[in-house]
Tab-separated table of N, CA and C in Angstrom:
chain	number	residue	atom	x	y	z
C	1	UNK	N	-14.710	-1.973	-2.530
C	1	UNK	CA	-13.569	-2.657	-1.949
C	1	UNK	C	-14.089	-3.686	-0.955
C	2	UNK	N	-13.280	-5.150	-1.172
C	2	UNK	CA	-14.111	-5.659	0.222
C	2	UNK	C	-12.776	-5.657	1.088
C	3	UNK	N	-13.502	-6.231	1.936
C	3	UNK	CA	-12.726	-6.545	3.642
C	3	UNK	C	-11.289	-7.811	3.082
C	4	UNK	N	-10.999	-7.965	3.486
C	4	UNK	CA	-10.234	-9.362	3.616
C	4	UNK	C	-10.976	-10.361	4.300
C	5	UNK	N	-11.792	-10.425	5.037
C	5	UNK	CA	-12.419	-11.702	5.182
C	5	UNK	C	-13.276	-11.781	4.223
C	6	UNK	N	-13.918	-10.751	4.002
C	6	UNK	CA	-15.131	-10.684	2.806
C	6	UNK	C	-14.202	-11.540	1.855
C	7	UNK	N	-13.030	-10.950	1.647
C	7	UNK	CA	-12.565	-11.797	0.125
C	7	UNK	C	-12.104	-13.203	-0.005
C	8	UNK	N	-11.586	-13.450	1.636
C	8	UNK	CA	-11.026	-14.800	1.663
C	8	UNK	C	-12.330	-15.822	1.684
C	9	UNK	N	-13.791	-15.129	2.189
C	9	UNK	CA	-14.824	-16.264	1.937
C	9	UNK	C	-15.368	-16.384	0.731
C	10	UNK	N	-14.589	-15.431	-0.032
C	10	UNK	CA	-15.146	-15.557	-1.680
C	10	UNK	C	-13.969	-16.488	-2.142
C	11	UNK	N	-12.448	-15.895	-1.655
C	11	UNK	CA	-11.979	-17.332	-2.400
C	11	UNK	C	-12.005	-18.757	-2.191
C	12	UNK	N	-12.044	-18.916	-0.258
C	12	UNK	CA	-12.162	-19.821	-0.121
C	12	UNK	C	-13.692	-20.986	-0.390
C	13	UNK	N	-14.662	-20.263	-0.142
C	13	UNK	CA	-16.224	-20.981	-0.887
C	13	UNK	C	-16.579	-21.237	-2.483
C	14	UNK	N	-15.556	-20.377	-3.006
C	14	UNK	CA	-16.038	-20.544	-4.410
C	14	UNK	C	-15.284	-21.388	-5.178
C	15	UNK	N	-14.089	-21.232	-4.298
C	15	UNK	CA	-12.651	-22.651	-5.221
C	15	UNK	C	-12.492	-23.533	-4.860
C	16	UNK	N	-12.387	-24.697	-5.936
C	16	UNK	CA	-11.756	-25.956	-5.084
C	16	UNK	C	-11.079	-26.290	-4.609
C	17	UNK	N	-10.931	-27.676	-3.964
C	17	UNK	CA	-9.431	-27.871	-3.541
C	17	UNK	C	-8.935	-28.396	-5.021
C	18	UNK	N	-6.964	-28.365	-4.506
C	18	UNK	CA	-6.550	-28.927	-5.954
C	18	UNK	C	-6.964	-30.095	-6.413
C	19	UNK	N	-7.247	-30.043	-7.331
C	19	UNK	CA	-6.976	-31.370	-8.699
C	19	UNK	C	-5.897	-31.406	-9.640
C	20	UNK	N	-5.989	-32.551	-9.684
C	20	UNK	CA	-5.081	-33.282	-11.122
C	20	UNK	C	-5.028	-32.650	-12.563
C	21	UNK	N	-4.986	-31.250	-12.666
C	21	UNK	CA	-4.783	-30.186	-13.682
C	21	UNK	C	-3.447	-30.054	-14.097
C	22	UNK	N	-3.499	-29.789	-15.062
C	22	UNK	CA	-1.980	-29.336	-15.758
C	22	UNK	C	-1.739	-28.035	-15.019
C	23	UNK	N	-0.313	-27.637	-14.680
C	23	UNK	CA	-0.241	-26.323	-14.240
C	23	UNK	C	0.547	-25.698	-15.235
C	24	UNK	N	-0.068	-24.478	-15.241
C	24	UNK	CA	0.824	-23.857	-16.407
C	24	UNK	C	0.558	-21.951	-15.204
C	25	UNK	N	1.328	-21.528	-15.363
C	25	UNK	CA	2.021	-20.371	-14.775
C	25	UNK	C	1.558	-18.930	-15.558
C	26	UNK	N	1.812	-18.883	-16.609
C	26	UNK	CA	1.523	-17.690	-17.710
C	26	UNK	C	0.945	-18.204	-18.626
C	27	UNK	N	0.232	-17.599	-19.550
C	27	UNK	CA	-0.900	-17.467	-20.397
C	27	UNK	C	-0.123	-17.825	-21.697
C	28	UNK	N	-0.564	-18.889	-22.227
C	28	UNK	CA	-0.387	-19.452	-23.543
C	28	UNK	C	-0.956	-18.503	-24.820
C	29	UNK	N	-1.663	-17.353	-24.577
C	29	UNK	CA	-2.706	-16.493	-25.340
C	29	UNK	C	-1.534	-15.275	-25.915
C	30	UNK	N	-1.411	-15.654	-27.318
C	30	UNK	CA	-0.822	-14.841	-27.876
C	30	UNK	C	-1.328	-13.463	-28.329
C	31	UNK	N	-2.559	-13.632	-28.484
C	31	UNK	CA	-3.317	-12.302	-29.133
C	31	UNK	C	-3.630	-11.109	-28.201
C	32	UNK	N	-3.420	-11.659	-27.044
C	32	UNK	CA	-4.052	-10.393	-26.045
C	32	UNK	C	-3.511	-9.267	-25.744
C	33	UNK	N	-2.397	-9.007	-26.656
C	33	UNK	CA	-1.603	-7.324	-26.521
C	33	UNK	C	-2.686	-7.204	-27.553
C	34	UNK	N	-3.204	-7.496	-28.323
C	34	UNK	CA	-3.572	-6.954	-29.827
C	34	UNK	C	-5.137	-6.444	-29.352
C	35	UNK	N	-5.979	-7.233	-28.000
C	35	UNK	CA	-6.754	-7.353	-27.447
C	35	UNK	C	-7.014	-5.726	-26.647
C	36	UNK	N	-5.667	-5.641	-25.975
C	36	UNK	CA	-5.513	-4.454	-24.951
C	36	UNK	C	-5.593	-3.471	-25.891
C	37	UNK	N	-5.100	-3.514	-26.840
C	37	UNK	CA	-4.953	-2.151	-28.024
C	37	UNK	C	-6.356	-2.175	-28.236
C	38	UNK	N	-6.870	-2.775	-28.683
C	38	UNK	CA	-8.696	-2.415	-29.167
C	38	UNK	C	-9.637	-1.764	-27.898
C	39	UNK	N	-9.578	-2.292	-26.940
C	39	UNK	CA	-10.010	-1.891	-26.071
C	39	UNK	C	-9.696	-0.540	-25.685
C	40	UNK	N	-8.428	-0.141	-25.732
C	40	UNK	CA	-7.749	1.473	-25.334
C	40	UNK	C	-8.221	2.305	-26.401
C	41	UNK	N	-8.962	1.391	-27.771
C	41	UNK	CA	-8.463	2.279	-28.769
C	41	UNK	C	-10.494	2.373	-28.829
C	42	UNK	N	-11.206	1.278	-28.228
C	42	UNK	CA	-12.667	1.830	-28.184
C	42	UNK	C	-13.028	2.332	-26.601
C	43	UNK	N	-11.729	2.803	-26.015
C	43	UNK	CA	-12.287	3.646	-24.729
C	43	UNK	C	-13.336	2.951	-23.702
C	44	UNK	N	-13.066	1.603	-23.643
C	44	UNK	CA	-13.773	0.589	-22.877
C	44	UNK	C	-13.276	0.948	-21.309
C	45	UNK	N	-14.063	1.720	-20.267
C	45	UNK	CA	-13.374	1.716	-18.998
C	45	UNK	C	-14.567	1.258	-18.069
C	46	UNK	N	-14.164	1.343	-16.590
C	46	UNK	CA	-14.594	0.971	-15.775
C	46	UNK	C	-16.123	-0.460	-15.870
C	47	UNK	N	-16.810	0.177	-14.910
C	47	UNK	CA	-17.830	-1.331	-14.751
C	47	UNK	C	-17.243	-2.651	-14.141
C	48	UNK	N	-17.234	-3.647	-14.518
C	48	UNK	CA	-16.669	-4.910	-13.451
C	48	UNK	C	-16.338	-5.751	-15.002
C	49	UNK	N	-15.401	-6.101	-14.202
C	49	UNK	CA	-14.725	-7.045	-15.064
C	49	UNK	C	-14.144	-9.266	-14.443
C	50	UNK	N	-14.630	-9.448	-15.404
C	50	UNK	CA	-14.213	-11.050	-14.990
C	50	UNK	C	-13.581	-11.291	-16.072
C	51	UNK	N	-12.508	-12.379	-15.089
C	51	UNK	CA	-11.119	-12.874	-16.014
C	51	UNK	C	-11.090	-14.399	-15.786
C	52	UNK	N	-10.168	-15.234	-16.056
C	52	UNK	CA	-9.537	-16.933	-16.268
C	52	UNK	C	-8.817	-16.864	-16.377
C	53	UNK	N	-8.166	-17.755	-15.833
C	53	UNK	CA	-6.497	-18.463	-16.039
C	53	UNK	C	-5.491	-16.988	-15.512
C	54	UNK	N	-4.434	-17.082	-15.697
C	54	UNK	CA	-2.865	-16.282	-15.211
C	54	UNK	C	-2.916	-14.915	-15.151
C	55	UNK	N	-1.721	-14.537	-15.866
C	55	UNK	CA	-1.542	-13.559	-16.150
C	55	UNK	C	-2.109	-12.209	-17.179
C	56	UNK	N	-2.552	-12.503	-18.223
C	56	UNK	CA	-3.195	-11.679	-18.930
C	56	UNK	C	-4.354	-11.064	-18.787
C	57	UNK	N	-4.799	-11.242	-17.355
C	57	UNK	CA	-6.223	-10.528	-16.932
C	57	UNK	C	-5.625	-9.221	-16.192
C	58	UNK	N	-4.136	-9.071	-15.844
C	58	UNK	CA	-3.868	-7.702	-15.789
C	58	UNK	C	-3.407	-6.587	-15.975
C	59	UNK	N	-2.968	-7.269	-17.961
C	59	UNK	CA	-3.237	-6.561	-18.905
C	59	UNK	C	-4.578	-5.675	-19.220
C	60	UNK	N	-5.664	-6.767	-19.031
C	60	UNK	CA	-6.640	-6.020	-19.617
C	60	UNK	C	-7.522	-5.058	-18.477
C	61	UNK	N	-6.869	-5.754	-17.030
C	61	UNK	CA	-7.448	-4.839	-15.972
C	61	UNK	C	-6.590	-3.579	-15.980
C	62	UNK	N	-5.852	-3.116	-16.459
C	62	UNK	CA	-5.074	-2.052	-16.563
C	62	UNK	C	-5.604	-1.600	-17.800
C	63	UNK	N	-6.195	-2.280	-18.736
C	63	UNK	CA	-6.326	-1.263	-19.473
C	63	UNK	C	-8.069	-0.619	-19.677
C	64	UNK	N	-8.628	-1.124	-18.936
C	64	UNK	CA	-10.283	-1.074	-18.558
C	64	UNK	C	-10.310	-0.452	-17.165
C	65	UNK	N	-9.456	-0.305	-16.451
C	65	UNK	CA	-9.337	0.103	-14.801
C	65	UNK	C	-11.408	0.103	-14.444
C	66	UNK	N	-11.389	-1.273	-14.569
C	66	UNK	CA	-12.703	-1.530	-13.929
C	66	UNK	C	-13.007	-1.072	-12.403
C	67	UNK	N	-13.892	-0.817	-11.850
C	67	UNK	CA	-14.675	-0.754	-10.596
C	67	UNK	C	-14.165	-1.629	-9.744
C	68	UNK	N	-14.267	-2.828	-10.234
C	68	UNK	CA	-14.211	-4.056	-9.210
C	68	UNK	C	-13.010	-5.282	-10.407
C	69	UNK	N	-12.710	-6.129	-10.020
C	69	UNK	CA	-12.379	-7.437	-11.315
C	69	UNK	C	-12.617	-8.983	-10.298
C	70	UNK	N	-13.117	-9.515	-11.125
C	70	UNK	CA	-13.075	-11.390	-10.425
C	70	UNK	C	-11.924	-12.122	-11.255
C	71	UNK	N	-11.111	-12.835	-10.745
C	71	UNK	CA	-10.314	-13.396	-11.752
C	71	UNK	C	-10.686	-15.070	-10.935
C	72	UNK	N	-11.243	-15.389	-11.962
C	72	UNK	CA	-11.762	-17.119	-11.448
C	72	UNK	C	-10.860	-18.306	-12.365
C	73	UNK	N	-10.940	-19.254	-11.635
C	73	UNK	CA	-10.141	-20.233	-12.441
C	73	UNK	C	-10.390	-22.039	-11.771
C	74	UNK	N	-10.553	-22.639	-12.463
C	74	UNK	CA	-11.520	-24.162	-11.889
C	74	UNK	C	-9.925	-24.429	-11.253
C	75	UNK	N	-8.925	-24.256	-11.350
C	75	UNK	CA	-7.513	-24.755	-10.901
C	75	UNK	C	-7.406	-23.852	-9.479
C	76	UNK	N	-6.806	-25.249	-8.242
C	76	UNK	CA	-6.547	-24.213	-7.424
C	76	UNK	C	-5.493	-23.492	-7.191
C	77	UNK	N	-4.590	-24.095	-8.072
C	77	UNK	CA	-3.111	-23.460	-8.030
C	77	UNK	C	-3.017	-22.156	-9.034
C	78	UNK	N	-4.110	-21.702	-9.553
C	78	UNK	CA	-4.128	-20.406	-10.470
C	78	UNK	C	-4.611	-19.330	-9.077
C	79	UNK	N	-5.834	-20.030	-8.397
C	79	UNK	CA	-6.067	-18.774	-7.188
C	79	UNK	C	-4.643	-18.543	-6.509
C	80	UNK	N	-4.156	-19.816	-6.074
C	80	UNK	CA	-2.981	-19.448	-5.448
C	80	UNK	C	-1.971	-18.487	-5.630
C	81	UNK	N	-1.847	-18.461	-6.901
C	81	UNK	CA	-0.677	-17.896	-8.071
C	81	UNK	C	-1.242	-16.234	-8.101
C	82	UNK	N	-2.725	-16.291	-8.139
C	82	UNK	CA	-3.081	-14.999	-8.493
C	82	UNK	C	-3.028	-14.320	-6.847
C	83	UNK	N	-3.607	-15.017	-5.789
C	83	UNK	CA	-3.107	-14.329	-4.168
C	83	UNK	C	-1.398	-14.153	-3.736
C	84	UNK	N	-0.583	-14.697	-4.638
C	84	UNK	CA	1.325	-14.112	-5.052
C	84	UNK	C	1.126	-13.118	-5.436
C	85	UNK	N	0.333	-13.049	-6.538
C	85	UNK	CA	0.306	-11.285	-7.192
C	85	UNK	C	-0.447	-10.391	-6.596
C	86	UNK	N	-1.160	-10.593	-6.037
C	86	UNK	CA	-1.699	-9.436	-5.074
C	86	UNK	C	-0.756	-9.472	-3.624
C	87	UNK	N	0.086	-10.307	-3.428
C	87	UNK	CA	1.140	-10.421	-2.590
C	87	UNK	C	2.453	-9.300	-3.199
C	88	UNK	N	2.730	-9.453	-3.888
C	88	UNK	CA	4.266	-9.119	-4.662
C	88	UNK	C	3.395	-7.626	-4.948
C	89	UNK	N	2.135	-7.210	-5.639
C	89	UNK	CA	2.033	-6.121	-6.047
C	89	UNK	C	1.906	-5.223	-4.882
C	90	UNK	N	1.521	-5.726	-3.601
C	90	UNK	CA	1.385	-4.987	-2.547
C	90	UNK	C	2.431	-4.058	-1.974
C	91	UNK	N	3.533	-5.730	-2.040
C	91	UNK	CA	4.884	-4.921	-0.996
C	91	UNK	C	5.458	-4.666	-2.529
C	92	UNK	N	5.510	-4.001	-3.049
C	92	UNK	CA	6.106	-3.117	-4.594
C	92	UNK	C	5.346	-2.220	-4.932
C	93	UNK	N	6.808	-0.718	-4.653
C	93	UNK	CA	6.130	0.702	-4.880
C	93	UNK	C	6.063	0.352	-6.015
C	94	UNK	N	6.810	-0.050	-7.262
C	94	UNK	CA	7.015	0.504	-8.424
C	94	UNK	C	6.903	-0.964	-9.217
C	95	UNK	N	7.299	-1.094	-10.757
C	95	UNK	CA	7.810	-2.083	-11.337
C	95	UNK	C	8.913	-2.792	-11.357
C	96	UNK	N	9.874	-2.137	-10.916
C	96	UNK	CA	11.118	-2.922	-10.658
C	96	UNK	C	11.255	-3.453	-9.320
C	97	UNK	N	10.389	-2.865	-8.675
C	97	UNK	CA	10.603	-3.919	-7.242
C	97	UNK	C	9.410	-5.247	-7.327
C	98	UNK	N	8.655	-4.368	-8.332
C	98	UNK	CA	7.415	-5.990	-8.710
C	98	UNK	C	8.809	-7.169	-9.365
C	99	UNK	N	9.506	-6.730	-10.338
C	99	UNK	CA	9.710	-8.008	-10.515
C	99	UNK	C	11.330	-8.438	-9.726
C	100	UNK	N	11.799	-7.189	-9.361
C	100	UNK	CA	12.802	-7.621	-8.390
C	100	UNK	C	12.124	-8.685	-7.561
C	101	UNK	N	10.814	-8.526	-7.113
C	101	UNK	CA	10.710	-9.322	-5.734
C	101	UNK	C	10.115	-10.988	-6.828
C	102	UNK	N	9.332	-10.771	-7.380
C	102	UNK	CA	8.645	-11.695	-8.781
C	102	UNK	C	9.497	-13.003	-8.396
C	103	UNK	N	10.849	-12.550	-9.117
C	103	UNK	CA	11.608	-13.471	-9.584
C	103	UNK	C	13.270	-13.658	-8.804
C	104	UNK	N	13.209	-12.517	-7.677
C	104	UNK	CA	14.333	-12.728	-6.776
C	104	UNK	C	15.365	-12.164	-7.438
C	105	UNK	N	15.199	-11.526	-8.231
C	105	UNK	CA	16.281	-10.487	-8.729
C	105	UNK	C	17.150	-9.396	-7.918
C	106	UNK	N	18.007	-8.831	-7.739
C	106	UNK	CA	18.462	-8.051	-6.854
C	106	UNK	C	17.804	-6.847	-8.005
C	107	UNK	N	17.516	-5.620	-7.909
C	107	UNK	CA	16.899	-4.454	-8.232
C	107	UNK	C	18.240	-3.912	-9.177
C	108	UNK	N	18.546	-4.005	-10.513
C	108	UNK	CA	19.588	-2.529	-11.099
C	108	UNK	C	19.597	-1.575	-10.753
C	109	UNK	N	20.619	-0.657	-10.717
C	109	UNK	CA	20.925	0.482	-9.715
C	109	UNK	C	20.654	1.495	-11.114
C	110	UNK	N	19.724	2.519	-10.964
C	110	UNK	CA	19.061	3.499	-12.079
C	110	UNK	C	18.173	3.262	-12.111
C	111	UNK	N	17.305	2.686	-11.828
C	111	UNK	CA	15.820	2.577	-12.906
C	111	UNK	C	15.133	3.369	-12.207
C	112	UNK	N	14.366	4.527	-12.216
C	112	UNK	CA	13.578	5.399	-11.829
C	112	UNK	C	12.164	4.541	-11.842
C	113	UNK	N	11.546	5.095	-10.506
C	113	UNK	CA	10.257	5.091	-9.878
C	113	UNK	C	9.145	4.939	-11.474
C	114	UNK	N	9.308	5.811	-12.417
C	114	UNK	CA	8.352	5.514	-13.404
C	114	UNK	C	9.184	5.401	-14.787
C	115	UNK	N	9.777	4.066	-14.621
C	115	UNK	CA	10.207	3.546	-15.428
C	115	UNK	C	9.565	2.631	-16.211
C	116	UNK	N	9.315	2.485	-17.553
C	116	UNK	CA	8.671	1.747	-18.452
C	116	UNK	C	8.745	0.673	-18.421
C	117	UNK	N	7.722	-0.758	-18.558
C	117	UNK	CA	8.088	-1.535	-18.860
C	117	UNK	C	9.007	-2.272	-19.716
C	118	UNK	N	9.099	-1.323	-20.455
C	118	UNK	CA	10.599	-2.146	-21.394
C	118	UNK	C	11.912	-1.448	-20.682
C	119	UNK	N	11.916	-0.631	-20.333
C	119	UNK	CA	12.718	-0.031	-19.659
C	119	UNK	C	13.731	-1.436	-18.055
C	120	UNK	N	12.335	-1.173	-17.912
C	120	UNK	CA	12.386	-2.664	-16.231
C	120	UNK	C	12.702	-3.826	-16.966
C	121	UNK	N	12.263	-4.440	-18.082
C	121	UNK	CA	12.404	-5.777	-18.847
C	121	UNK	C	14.389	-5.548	-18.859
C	122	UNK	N	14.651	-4.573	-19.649
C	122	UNK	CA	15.435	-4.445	-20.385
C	122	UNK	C	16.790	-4.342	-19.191
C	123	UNK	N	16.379	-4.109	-18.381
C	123	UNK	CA	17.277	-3.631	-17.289
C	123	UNK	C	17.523	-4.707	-16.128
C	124	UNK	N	16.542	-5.882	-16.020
C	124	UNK	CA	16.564	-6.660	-15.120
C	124	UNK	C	16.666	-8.410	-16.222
C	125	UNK	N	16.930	-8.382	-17.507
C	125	UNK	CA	16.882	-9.666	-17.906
C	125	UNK	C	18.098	-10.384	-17.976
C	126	UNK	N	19.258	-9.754	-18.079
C	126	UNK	CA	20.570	-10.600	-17.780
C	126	UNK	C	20.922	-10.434	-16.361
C	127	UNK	N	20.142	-10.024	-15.372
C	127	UNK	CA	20.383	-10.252	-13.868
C	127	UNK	C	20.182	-11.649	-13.576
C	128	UNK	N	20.885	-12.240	-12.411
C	128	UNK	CA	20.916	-13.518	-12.506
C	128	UNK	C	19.672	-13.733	-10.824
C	129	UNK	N	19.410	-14.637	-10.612
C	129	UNK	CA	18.439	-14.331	-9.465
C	129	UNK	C	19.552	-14.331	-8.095
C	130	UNK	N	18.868	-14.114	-7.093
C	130	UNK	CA	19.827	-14.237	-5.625
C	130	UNK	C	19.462	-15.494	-5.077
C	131	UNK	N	19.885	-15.959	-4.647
C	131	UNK	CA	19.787	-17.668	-4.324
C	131	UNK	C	19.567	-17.003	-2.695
C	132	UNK	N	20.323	-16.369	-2.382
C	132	UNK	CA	20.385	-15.923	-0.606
C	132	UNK	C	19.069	-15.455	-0.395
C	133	UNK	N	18.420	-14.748	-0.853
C	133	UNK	CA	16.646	-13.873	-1.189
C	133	UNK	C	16.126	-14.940	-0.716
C	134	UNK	N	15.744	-15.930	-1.590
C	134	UNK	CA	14.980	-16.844	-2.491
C	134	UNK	C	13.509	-16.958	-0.523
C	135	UNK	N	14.098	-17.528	0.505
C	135	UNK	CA	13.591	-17.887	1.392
C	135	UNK	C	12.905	-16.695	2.003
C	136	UNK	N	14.091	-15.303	1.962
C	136	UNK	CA	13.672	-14.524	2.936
C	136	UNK	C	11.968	-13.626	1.685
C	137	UNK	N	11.815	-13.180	0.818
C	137	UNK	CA	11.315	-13.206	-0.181
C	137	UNK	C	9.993	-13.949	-0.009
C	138	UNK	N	10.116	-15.358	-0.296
C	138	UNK	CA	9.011	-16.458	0.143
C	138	UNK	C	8.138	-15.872	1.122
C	139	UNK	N	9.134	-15.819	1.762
C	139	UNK	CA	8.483	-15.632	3.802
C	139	UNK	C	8.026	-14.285	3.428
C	140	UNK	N	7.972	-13.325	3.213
C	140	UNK	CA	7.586	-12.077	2.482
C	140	UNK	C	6.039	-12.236	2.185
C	141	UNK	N	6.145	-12.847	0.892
C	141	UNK	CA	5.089	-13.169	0.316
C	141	UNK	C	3.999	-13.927	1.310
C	142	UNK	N	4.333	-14.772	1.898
C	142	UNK	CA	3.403	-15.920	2.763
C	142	UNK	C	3.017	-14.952	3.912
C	143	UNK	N	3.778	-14.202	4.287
C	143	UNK	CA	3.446	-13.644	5.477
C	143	UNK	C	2.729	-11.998	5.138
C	144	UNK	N	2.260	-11.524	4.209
C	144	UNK	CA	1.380	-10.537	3.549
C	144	UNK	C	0.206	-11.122	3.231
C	145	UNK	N	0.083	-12.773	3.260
C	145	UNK	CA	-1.085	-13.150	2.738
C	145	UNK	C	-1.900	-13.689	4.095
C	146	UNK	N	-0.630	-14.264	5.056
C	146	UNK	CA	-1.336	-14.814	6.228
C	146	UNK	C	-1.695	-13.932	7.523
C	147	UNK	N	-0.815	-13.250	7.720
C	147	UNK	CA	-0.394	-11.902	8.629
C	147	UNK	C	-0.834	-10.768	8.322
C	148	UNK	N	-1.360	-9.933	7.188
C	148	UNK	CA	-0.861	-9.234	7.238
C	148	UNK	C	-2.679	-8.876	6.770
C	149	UNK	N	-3.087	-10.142	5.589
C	149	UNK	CA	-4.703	-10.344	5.395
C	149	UNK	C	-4.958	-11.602	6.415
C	150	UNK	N	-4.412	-12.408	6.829
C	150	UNK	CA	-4.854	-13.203	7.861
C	150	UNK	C	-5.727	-14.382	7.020
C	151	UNK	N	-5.473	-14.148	5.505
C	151	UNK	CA	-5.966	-15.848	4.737
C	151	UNK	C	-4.990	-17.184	5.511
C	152	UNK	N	-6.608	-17.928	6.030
C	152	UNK	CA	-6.049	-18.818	6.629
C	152	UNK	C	-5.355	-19.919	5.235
C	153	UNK	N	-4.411	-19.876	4.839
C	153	UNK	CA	-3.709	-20.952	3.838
C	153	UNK	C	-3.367	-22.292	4.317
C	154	UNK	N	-3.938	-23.040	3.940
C	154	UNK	CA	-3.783	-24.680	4.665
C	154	UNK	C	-2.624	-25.041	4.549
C	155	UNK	N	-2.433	-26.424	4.321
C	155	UNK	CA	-0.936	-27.236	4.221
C	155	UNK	C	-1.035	-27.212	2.761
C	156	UNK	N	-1.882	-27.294	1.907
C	156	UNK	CA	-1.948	-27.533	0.486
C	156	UNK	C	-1.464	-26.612	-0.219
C	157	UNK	N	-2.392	-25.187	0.626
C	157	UNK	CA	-2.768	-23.974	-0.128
C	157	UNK	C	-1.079	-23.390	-0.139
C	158	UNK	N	-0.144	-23.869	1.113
C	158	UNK	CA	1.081	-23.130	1.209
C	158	UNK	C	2.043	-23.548	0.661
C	159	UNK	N	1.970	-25.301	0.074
C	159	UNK	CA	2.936	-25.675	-0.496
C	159	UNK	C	2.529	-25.505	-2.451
C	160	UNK	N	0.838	-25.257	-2.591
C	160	UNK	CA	1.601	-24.588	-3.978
C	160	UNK	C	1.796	-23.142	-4.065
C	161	UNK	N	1.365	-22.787	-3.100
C	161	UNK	CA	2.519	-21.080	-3.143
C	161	UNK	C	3.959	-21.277	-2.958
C	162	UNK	N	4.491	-22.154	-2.871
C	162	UNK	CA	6.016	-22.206	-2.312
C	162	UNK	C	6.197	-23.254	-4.368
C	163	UNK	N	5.490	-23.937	-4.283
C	163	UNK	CA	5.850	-23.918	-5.719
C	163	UNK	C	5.463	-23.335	-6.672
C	164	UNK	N	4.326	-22.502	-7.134
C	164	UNK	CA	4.511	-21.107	-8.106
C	164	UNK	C	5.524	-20.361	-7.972
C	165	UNK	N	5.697	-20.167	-6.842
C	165	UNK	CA	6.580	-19.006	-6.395
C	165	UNK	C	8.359	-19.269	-6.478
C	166	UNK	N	8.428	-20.583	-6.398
C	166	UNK	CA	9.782	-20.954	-6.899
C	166	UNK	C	9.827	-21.188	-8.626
C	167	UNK	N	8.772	-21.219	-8.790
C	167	UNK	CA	8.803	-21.559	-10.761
C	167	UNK	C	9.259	-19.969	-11.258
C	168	UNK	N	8.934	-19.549	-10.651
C	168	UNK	CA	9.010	-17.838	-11.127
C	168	UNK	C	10.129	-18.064	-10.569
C	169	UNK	N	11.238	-17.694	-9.718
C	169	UNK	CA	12.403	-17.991	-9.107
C	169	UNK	C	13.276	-18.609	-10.033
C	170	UNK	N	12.458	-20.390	-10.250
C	170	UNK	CA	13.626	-21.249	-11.093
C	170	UNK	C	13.351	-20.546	-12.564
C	171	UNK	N	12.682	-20.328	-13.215
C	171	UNK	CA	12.188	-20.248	-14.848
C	171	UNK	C	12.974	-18.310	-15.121
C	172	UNK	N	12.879	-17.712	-13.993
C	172	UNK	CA	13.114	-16.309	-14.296
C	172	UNK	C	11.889	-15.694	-15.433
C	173	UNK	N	11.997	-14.862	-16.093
C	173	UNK	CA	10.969	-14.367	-17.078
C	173	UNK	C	10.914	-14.659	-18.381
C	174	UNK	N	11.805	-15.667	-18.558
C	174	UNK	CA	11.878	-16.321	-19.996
C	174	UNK	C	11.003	-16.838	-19.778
């Protein structure tokens, strides 16, 4: 485990500042459920693991429950995106408050503590988001990353967290 400074001088020395990159949010990679199944199914666990780009590196970190994981990406708005998710996964006991908080959803009333992912999908996709959240939420997130790990986030670093973090907001999980 490292420190939080330990980690913020790994993200901050090893990434750039932004560039002129396409941003894209979630993983264009269709094959990687088919990916997670092989892996579960050749009993691939622990050791260290390195990932790229979004979302689908924690698919496969869940299904390898590595030692350690690096998730690197030449974009700086992917580190950004990926320090939201270690934001949102923090303050969330469960899955439905991951994506209650995700996407500003108010939480469905039932869904049990170990409720399935299709279960949480299925239960939170015709919810409409809370527009009233949307800020207090933000401030949530920003303030677990600045306060709480004390990553110093610049003027850059905070305004594309305020825009990942509203794309998930505006786009919902479609």
């Amino acid at each position: 485990e490292l420190s939080d400074s330990a980690f913020w001088n790994i993200v901050s020395s090893y990434s750039e500042p932004e560039q002129p990159f396409t941003h894209y949010l979630v993983s264009n990679e269709t094959f990687f459920p088919n990916l997670v199944t092989n892996l579960l199914a050749l009993n691939v666990r622990g050791g260290g693991y390195i990932g790229v780009a979004p979302e689908q590196n924690y698919h496969y970190i869940a299904a390898i429950r590595p030692q350690i994981a690096f998730i690197m990406d030449i974009r700086r708005q992917a580190i950004i995106q990926h320090l939201m998710f270690k934001a949102v996964f923090e303050l969330s006991p469960d899955r439905a408050d991951f994506i209650s908080l995700l996407f500003t959803k108010p939480r469905p009333a039932g869904i049990p503590a170990n409720a399935t992912a299709f279960q949480v999908w299925t239960a939170f996709w015709f919810i409409n988001t809370d527009t009233s959240k949307f800020n207090a939420n933000m401030n949530r997130v920003f303030d677990q990353l600045t306060k709480k790990h004390k990553f110093a986030l610049n003027t850059a670093d905070s305004a594309l967290l305020r825009f990942t973090y509203t794309a998930f907001y505006t786009a919902g999980p479609s």
